[in-house]
Amino acid sequence: MSDQQEIIIKPGMGALDYWRDLWRYRELFFFLAWRDILVRYKQTAIGVAWSVIRPLSTMLVFTIVFGKLAKLPSNGVPYPVMVYAAMLPWQFFANALTESSNSLIDNANLLSKVYFPRLIIPASAVIVSLVDLFISGAILCGIMAWYRFLPDVKVLLLPAFLLMAFLASCGAGLWLSALNVKYRDFRYVVPFLVQFGLYISPVGFSSAIVPDRWRFFYFLNPIVGVIDGFRWAILGDAFPMYWPGFVISALLITLMFAGGVCYFRSMERSFADVV
Amino acid sequence: MDSVITVENLGKKYLLNRAGHGSYLALRDVLSQGFKNLGSRLLHPLRCSPFTSICAREEFWALRDVCFEVKQGDRLGIVGSNGAGKSTLLKILSRITEPSTGSVRIKGRVASLLEVGTGFHPELTGRENIFLNGAIMGMTKAEIKRKFDEIVAFAEVEKFLDTPVKRYSSGMYVRLAFAVAAHLEPEILVVDEVLAVGDVQFQKKCLGKMEEVSAKENRTVLFVSHNMAAISQLCSQALWMEKGHMVVRSATPEVISSYLSRGSVDFSGERRWSHDASPGDGRIRLLAVRIFNDLGTVSAVVDMARFFQVELEYEILQSCAGMRTGFWIYTQEGVLVFVAGDNEDREWIGRKRTEGHYRSRCTVPAGLLNSGPYSVTAAADIQNGEMLFCEASALRFTVEHTSVSRLDGAGRSPGIICPSLDWKISSVGTAGL
């Protein structure tokens, strides 16, 4: 009836079967994500509307400021479409970062009362932002239809870039959520990071306007790689990919994710004592 | 039989930040301390930095050298006063926190119920919360689905399944939470003081359910409670912990009686404290607690048919608004009978007690308490505010059953209280009409 597996609890070793446990608790992972989604869209009547209004209004402002007033190039693509294609990964990243960095504190009662691999909590917070991403994606389709803009076959590569955005959000989210438990004033840093990131990432403009000399270094901000990936996949040849930059972005994301997992794992054991 | 839990030399150390620092580390402090260190190192490169650590810390052992074994199907009760390390032990067993020393071996799936309704979300409906809470407790979706109807029936909330739990009464909320927990089917169930909430009827139902499940399926249960009645009902074995150490582990009745008669409890009807050992702080100090019988003499034995008085003698060193003293009366099993506070004295309403020496005496009417042993916990607090002292089991006394207490005479009638009530029998007709 039961697998009579033996658990040994000793100081300093954490859970040996961590990854197996993670798999065993996969249902909890979905339940937590499901809870957050339910609550989100139950609590506020404008819950869904909100995830429509926010990217739309940001797009509008960027189109007016960068496209109409500053007259930045959009390589022949309608400016709103160009902005919105970048808004998708950016909004996802920003939301995921905000949600997951607070997730451990918000679920403090769970941490101190029940055992499960803690990795589930920030990861499920990222999933919730994925829902917003899909809503935004539907809107993008609408906008593209409005401008009669048809993407080419490269759009099929979009899931790969989505995975990249997911890894970036998870990686950063793991770092921030663990730091947030350790240093309680870290939560003030996150909104600043998100706001700041919006301006140093090519959301309102194309990364091609960065001078060639600096372009490689611009991709040290890994989100630049993700955004360019999205634009390349959705908008096609108007936005050729700058591959050296993309590779460095992808590399950094992988590093950030791996580092995040390691750091989180090392901090995880003391969460229940600190929270 | 095989032991399913083996605990060896288990210890858990906490680092306490000294007063003055918050309990949380702030990045701000870490950074500013870092700069200070750097600055002082630059200014005095040869001198040792006085700020070697961020803040001075003290060690505190919540558990130390705990060893025991639990066999398959055992139901082990864990007793001990507050801060004895019971909850820490359970947290280690349920893998929420790590031990600092020693080891634990567990065979089988552990479900821990350290709180009722962990993860309940007020916005979600009863139905949704059952699934969520079940998943958090370690049930699979299929398992929850299978037991769903049973859980709902147990909680008696059929009609409100699709209502958000924020609209539930607190009773319904607790019932639902319990119902989910009661249907867990792990090999090992770890339960912390959770029966303290909920109404008595439902508590009984839960205890019964736990008993039934563990007896029928030979499950192992670890149960922490301050409620001796519950422990002796459910558990065959008990473990007494004090200050992080294990005092004794034996059959339940033995452990409970030695736990209840643990040291420093006086049986003379009076307890005094020497000046340096008295409970309290810089504002108030407890000097003595006394029980008076109806004749006005100090006595540890009072007559059930007569009133008695509880007196607290204390010194106010610094007057505060809203300061009050009072006491709790517990039965031997640890069931709280009632709480009384001296703010009920009408003559002192709105008056502040200035510095000085006081006595607060409360009269408990005749025929309220049933016969048996009781203990008094003396306390003082600021009304709606902080506790100034709380001396658990400061004094013990016995209510004696006398022949005049009830007209039916002999024997103790069941129940915690035994009030003398007013009855009227009137005839309203002849039989058959």
XYZ file of C-alpha atoms in Angstrom, chain A:
275
model
C 0.000 0.000 0.000
C 2.731 2.449 0.819
C 6.288 2.780 -0.239
C 7.928 2.377 3.137
C 10.664 4.783 2.293
C 12.825 5.939 5.120
C 13.446 9.608 5.676
C 16.518 10.672 7.569
C 16.618 14.139 9.031
C 20.034 15.435 9.981
C 21.517 18.891 10.367
C 23.057 20.560 7.374
C 21.984 18.174 4.686
C 18.652 19.526 3.620
C 16.387 17.070 1.928
C 18.294 14.433 0.028
C 15.467 13.598 -2.304
C 14.780 17.206 -3.079
C 14.173 16.795 -6.756
C 12.062 13.719 -6.256
C 10.045 15.619 -3.679
C 9.662 18.453 -6.109
C 8.107 16.023 -8.573
C 5.922 14.489 -5.898
C 4.608 17.883 -4.906
C 3.828 18.930 -8.478
C 0.127 18.914 -7.701
C 0.637 21.418 -4.934
C 2.520 23.556 -7.400
C -0.481 23.649 -9.710
C -2.857 24.161 -6.828
C -0.940 27.190 -5.613
C -0.839 28.667 -9.079
C -4.526 27.916 -9.481
C -5.261 29.612 -6.158
C -3.374 32.746 -7.087
C -5.092 32.944 -10.453
C -8.531 32.388 -8.937
C -7.975 34.947 -6.221
C -6.560 37.446 -8.615
C -9.535 37.339 -10.930
C -12.071 37.019 -8.146
C -10.942 39.774 -5.913
C -11.065 42.618 -8.340
C -13.932 43.126 -10.687
C -11.454 44.715 -13.030
C -9.006 41.852 -12.557
C -9.093 40.839 -16.189
C -9.629 44.369 -17.412
C -6.540 45.385 -15.545
C -4.311 43.014 -17.449
C -5.719 44.533 -20.644
C -5.619 48.199 -19.699
C -2.098 48.265 -18.323
C -0.149 47.045 -21.357
C -2.470 48.920 -23.724
C -2.011 52.253 -22.009
C 1.738 51.771 -21.723
C 1.857 50.949 -25.403
C -0.129 54.071 -26.201
C 2.208 56.298 -24.219
C 5.314 54.755 -25.753
C 3.902 55.034 -29.240
C 3.155 58.710 -28.742
C 6.381 59.619 -26.932
C 8.909 57.545 -28.851
C 7.117 57.057 -32.152
C 5.323 60.355 -32.713
C 7.288 62.895 -30.651
C 10.819 61.496 -30.757
C 10.186 59.958 -34.157
C 12.299 56.885 -33.504
C 12.462 54.349 -36.358
C 10.291 51.276 -36.378
C 11.708 49.668 -39.544
C 8.441 49.890 -41.415
C 6.438 48.004 -38.810
C 3.524 49.921 -37.251
C 4.935 51.486 -34.103
C 2.245 50.126 -31.750
C 2.885 46.594 -33.014
C 6.596 46.987 -32.430
C 6.072 48.290 -28.917
C 3.509 45.675 -28.066
C 5.686 42.806 -29.247
C 8.228 43.918 -26.636
C 5.595 44.603 -24.007
C 4.725 40.903 -23.953
C 8.005 39.631 -22.483
C 8.626 42.767 -20.488
C 5.274 42.780 -18.703
C 5.665 39.097 -18.044
C 9.114 39.582 -16.606
C 8.110 42.590 -14.502
C 4.963 40.951 -13.110
C 6.686 37.680 -12.422
C 9.495 39.448 -10.647
C 7.158 41.446 -8.444
C 4.924 38.496 -7.649
C 7.622 35.972 -6.963
C 9.834 38.255 -4.926
C 7.009 38.750 -2.439
C 5.674 35.237 -2.683
C 7.624 33.735 0.200
C 6.668 36.490 2.604
C 3.044 36.316 1.504
C 3.015 32.593 2.148
C 4.898 32.800 5.416
C 2.201 30.838 7.224
C 2.677 27.942 4.835
C 6.443 28.000 5.244
C 6.225 27.719 8.998
C 3.505 25.069 9.118
C 3.946 22.599 6.290
C 6.820 20.911 4.557
C 7.207 20.978 0.788
C 10.034 22.004 -1.512
C 9.989 25.778 -1.153
C 10.944 26.213 -4.783
C 7.285 25.665 -5.576
C 6.195 29.002 -4.201
C 8.162 31.487 -6.321
C 7.808 29.202 -9.334
C 4.039 29.090 -9.067
C 3.976 32.865 -8.727
C 5.689 33.071 -12.105
C 3.009 30.821 -13.608
C 0.347 33.327 -12.606
C 2.037 36.007 -14.657
C 1.930 33.611 -17.575
C -1.842 34.016 -17.645
C -1.451 37.748 -18.089
C 1.004 37.050 -20.849
C -1.558 34.981 -22.734
C -4.175 37.692 -22.373
C -1.693 40.225 -23.688
C -0.838 37.838 -26.490
C -4.473 37.728 -27.544
C -4.532 41.517 -27.619
C -1.426 41.577 -29.774
C -3.209 39.347 -32.263
C -6.021 41.878 -32.286
C -3.674 44.781 -32.864
C -1.867 42.930 -35.625
C -5.167 42.134 -37.294
C -6.123 45.800 -37.076
C -2.906 46.828 -38.851
C -3.216 43.860 -41.223
C 0.220 42.707 -40.177
C 0.969 39.070 -40.832
C 3.914 37.371 -39.060
C 5.989 34.877 -41.033
C 6.847 31.322 -40.124
C 9.413 32.414 -37.532
C 6.560 32.997 -35.119
C 6.645 29.256 -34.478
C 9.930 29.816 -32.629
C 8.143 31.979 -30.109
C 7.826 29.212 -27.463
C 11.624 28.994 -27.322
C 11.861 32.677 -26.487
C 9.002 32.286 -24.065
C 11.011 29.614 -22.294
C 13.890 32.053 -22.151
C 11.655 34.706 -20.596
C 10.380 32.113 -18.156
C 13.881 31.095 -17.106
C 14.886 34.737 -16.711
C 11.850 35.480 -14.543
C 12.331 32.343 -12.468
C 16.022 32.949 -12.007
C 15.596 36.544 -10.920
C 12.507 35.635 -8.888
C 14.385 32.974 -6.943
C 17.166 35.381 -6.099
C 14.845 38.149 -5.052
C 12.430 35.988 -3.063
C 15.247 34.452 -1.037
C 16.896 37.820 -0.483
C 13.543 39.207 0.494
C 13.216 36.711 3.318
C 16.703 37.435 4.558
C 16.641 41.193 4.217
C 13.220 42.538 4.867
C 13.862 45.924 3.300
C 14.681 44.278 0.006
C 11.084 44.624 -1.075
C 11.656 48.311 -1.639
C 14.342 47.509 -4.145
C 12.121 45.429 -6.401
C 9.718 48.129 -7.664
C 12.713 50.292 -8.367
C 14.391 47.515 -10.340
C 11.234 46.982 -12.364
C 10.753 50.657 -13.124
C 14.378 51.153 -13.947
C 14.420 48.074 -16.129
C 11.631 49.421 -18.303
C 13.821 52.308 -19.402
C 17.052 50.429 -19.913
C 15.324 47.695 -21.900
C 14.275 48.277 -25.501
C 10.545 48.255 -24.860
C 9.553 51.624 -26.252
C 12.183 51.600 -28.963
C 14.215 49.198 -31.052
C 17.551 47.946 -29.756
C 18.955 48.804 -33.200
C 19.131 52.492 -32.280
C 21.905 51.692 -29.814
C 25.243 52.578 -31.469
C 26.994 49.516 -32.893
C 29.976 49.984 -30.612
C 27.817 49.548 -27.533
C 25.338 47.109 -28.902
C 27.111 44.021 -27.599
C 27.273 45.472 -24.116
C 23.634 46.416 -24.260
C 22.847 42.707 -24.367
C 24.456 42.280 -20.976
C 20.979 43.178 -19.810
C 19.572 39.709 -20.515
C 16.066 41.022 -21.096
C 17.337 42.740 -24.224
C 17.988 39.315 -25.703
C 14.513 38.102 -24.810
C 12.807 41.204 -26.204
C 14.794 41.074 -29.423
C 13.948 37.414 -29.697
C 10.244 38.178 -29.429
C 10.482 40.983 -31.983
C 12.452 38.844 -34.372
C 9.963 35.999 -34.114
C 6.845 38.136 -34.355
C 7.822 41.013 -36.588
C 10.116 39.130 -38.927
C 12.883 40.516 -41.106
C 12.397 44.113 -40.073
C 14.179 43.267 -36.858
C 17.170 41.104 -37.653
C 18.663 39.307 -34.712
C 22.022 40.407 -33.383
C 23.261 36.918 -32.623
C 26.437 37.612 -30.536
C 24.314 39.714 -28.224
C 21.582 37.130 -28.103
C 24.029 34.414 -27.155
C 25.464 36.461 -24.320
C 21.942 37.210 -23.064
C 20.993 33.542 -23.168
C 24.187 32.639 -21.373
C 23.558 35.194 -18.661
C 20.000 33.971 -18.197
C 21.200 30.405 -17.791
C 23.776 31.556 -15.261
C 21.236 33.641 -13.382
C 18.804 30.738 -13.271
C 21.387 28.221 -12.090
C 22.724 30.684 -9.534
C 19.197 31.440 -8.389
C 18.413 27.771 -7.826
C 21.660 27.248 -5.917
C 21.226 30.325 -3.772
C 17.609 29.494 -3.087
C 18.517 25.949 -2.102
C 21.164 27.158 0.289
C 18.818 29.673 1.902
C 15.777 27.448 1.877
C 16.682 25.427 4.946
C 16.530 28.443 7.191
C 13.341 29.972 5.772
C 11.053 28.534 8.419
C 13.264 29.917 11.175
C 13.513 33.386 9.694
C 10.076 34.041 8.271
